[in-house]
Amino acid sequence: ACMLCRRAEADPDLCGQKLEKEGLCAHEFCLFFASALVQKQGRDVGLLGFLPEDIRRTVNLAAQKNCFVCGERGATITCSETGCGRSFHLPCAVEGECITQFLAKYSSFCPEHRPEQQVE
């Protein structure tokens, strides 16, 4: 199972490919969206440049956060809105009506703070 979302099976269109290396297992987008995780090295180090010790530290920090959607511990994504403490797992984002922006910054927002487009 992915160390970050804790799912053995998840939608690859949402979570990306499952990567395994050096005793670590994570979906590629779970890595990019994890709030406390920063890609530091070239893609050939760790998992896509995310260092093993940073991934483990992120998992330990997330163990204290409950997902506001499913209620389970281990939520690695926190809403990008300053001051919002809502956390969730990437596979729970759709059900929780969260927005995840697959752009260079990889931002995530809870339903209360998600950006909305003006319709003309």
Tab-separated table of C-alpha atoms in Angstrom:
chain	number	residue	atom	x	y	z
A	1	ALA	CA	0.000	0.000	0.000
A	2	CYS	CA	1.025	3.605	-0.538
A	3	MET	CA	2.660	4.987	2.603
A	4	LEU	CA	0.966	8.355	2.074
A	5	CYS	CA	-2.673	7.552	1.235
A	6	ARG	CA	-2.612	4.056	2.767
A	7	ARG	CA	-4.406	2.553	-0.246
A	8	ALA	CA	-3.197	-0.577	-2.008
A	9	GLU	CA	-5.500	0.164	-4.930
A	10	ALA	CA	-6.280	3.708	-6.066
A	11	ASP	CA	-7.335	5.374	-9.306
A	12	PRO	CA	-4.100	5.848	-11.306
A	13	ASP	CA	-5.633	8.880	-13.053
A	14	LEU	CA	-5.912	10.605	-9.658
A	15	CYS	CA	-2.976	9.143	-7.706
A	16	GLY	CA	-0.555	8.286	-10.505
A	17	GLN	CA	1.651	5.212	-10.752
A	18	LYS	CA	2.589	3.294	-7.621
A	19	LEU	CA	6.354	3.487	-7.085
A	20	GLU	CA	8.393	1.085	-4.952
A	21	LYS	CA	12.054	1.486	-4.021
A	22	GLU	CA	14.287	1.131	-0.965
A	23	GLY	CA	11.426	-0.269	1.141
A	24	LEU	CA	9.191	2.682	0.234
A	25	CYS	CA	5.893	2.563	-1.620
A	26	ALA	CA	3.957	5.640	-2.760
A	27	HIS	CA	1.815	6.918	-5.597
A	28	GLU	CA	3.556	9.622	-7.621
A	29	PHE	CA	0.837	12.261	-7.083
A	30	CYS	CA	0.544	11.416	-3.368
A	31	LEU	CA	4.214	12.443	-3.189
A	32	PHE	CA	3.692	15.728	-5.040
A	33	PHE	CA	0.572	16.750	-3.086
A	34	ALA	CA	1.825	15.839	0.417
A	35	SER	CA	1.968	19.218	2.173
A	36	ALA	CA	5.137	18.625	4.199
A	37	LEU	CA	7.100	16.968	1.406
A	38	VAL	CA	9.527	18.779	-0.911
A	39	GLN	CA	11.209	17.306	-3.977
A	40	LYS	CA	14.922	17.949	-3.430
A	41	GLN	CA	17.015	15.863	-5.780
A	42	GLY	CA	17.044	14.610	-9.345
A	43	ARG	CA	14.348	12.115	-10.234
A	44	ASP	CA	16.807	9.227	-9.856
A	45	VAL	CA	17.247	9.711	-6.066
A	46	GLY	CA	14.713	8.173	-3.642
A	47	LEU	CA	11.228	8.221	-5.172
A	48	LEU	CA	11.158	10.828	-7.955
A	49	GLY	CA	13.632	12.969	-6.005
A	50	PHE	CA	11.780	12.744	-2.690
A	51	LEU	CA	14.270	11.527	-0.094
A	52	PRO	CA	13.391	8.397	1.926
A	53	GLU	CA	13.920	10.162	5.268
A	54	ASP	CA	11.626	13.029	4.177
A	55	ILE	CA	8.910	10.570	3.106
A	56	ARG	CA	9.128	8.728	6.436
A	57	ARG	CA	9.006	12.019	8.383
A	58	THR	CA	5.928	13.093	6.415
A	59	VAL	CA	4.212	9.759	7.160
A	60	ASN	CA	4.972	10.187	10.889
A	61	LEU	CA	3.591	13.760	10.916
A	62	ALA	CA	0.470	12.658	9.035
A	63	ALA	CA	-0.166	9.857	11.536
A	64	GLN	CA	-1.428	12.573	13.881
A	65	LYS	CA	-3.832	14.126	11.346
A	66	ASN	CA	-7.310	12.802	10.594
A	67	CYS	CA	-8.767	13.017	7.104
A	68	PHE	CA	-11.832	15.273	7.283
A	69	VAL	CA	-13.477	13.097	4.579
A	70	CYS	CA	-13.001	9.485	5.767
A	71	GLY	CA	-11.985	10.197	9.377
A	72	GLU	CA	-8.929	7.925	9.254
A	73	ARG	CA	-5.486	9.001	10.411
A	74	GLY	CA	-2.589	9.586	8.042
A	75	ALA	CA	-3.893	12.543	6.022
A	76	THR	CA	-0.847	14.006	4.235
A	77	ILE	CA	-2.530	16.847	2.338
A	78	THR	CA	-3.561	20.065	4.082
A	79	CYS	CA	-5.696	22.751	2.457
A	80	SER	CA	-3.477	25.410	0.839
A	81	GLU	CA	-5.580	28.247	2.271
A	82	THR	CA	-3.591	30.012	4.997
A	83	GLY	CA	-5.026	29.205	8.416
A	84	CYS	CA	-7.108	26.230	7.272
A	85	GLY	CA	-6.220	23.028	9.065
A	86	ARG	CA	-8.366	20.584	7.081
A	87	SER	CA	-6.344	17.570	5.980
A	88	PHE	CA	-7.220	14.698	3.665
A	89	HIS	CA	-5.875	11.771	1.645
A	90	LEU	CA	-5.538	12.248	-2.120
A	91	PRO	CA	-8.035	9.428	-2.933
A	92	CYS	CA	-10.569	11.133	-0.600
A	93	ALA	CA	-10.311	14.481	-2.441
A	94	VAL	CA	-13.055	13.749	-4.991
A	95	GLU	CA	-15.551	12.433	-2.417
A	96	GLY	CA	-14.783	15.395	-0.143
A	97	GLU	CA	-15.328	17.888	-2.994
A	98	CYS	CA	-11.744	19.120	-2.664
A	99	ILE	CA	-9.835	20.688	-5.528
A	100	THR	CA	-6.371	19.425	-6.435
A	101	GLN	CA	-4.493	21.504	-8.971
A	102	PHE	CA	-2.105	19.417	-11.076
A	103	LEU	CA	0.124	22.380	-11.870
A	104	ALA	CA	3.792	23.003	-11.080
A	105	LYS	CA	2.944	23.974	-7.476
A	106	TYR	CA	0.493	21.071	-6.828
A	107	SER	CA	-1.997	22.905	-4.605
A	108	SER	CA	-4.992	21.396	-2.820
A	109	PHE	CA	-8.045	23.048	-1.321
A	110	CYS	CA	-10.885	21.884	0.930
A	111	PRO	CA	-14.478	22.527	-0.258
A	112	GLU	CA	-14.725	25.753	1.757
A	113	HIS	CA	-11.603	27.303	0.188
A	114	ARG	CA	-11.537	25.802	-3.291
A	115	PRO	CA	-11.131	28.302	-6.104
A	116	GLU	CA	-14.120	28.730	-8.378
A	117	GLN	CA	-14.255	29.984	-11.920
A	118	GLN	CA	-16.664	32.729	-12.875
A	119	VAL	CA	-19.124	31.524	-15.519
A	120	GLU	CA	-19.943	33.990	-18.249
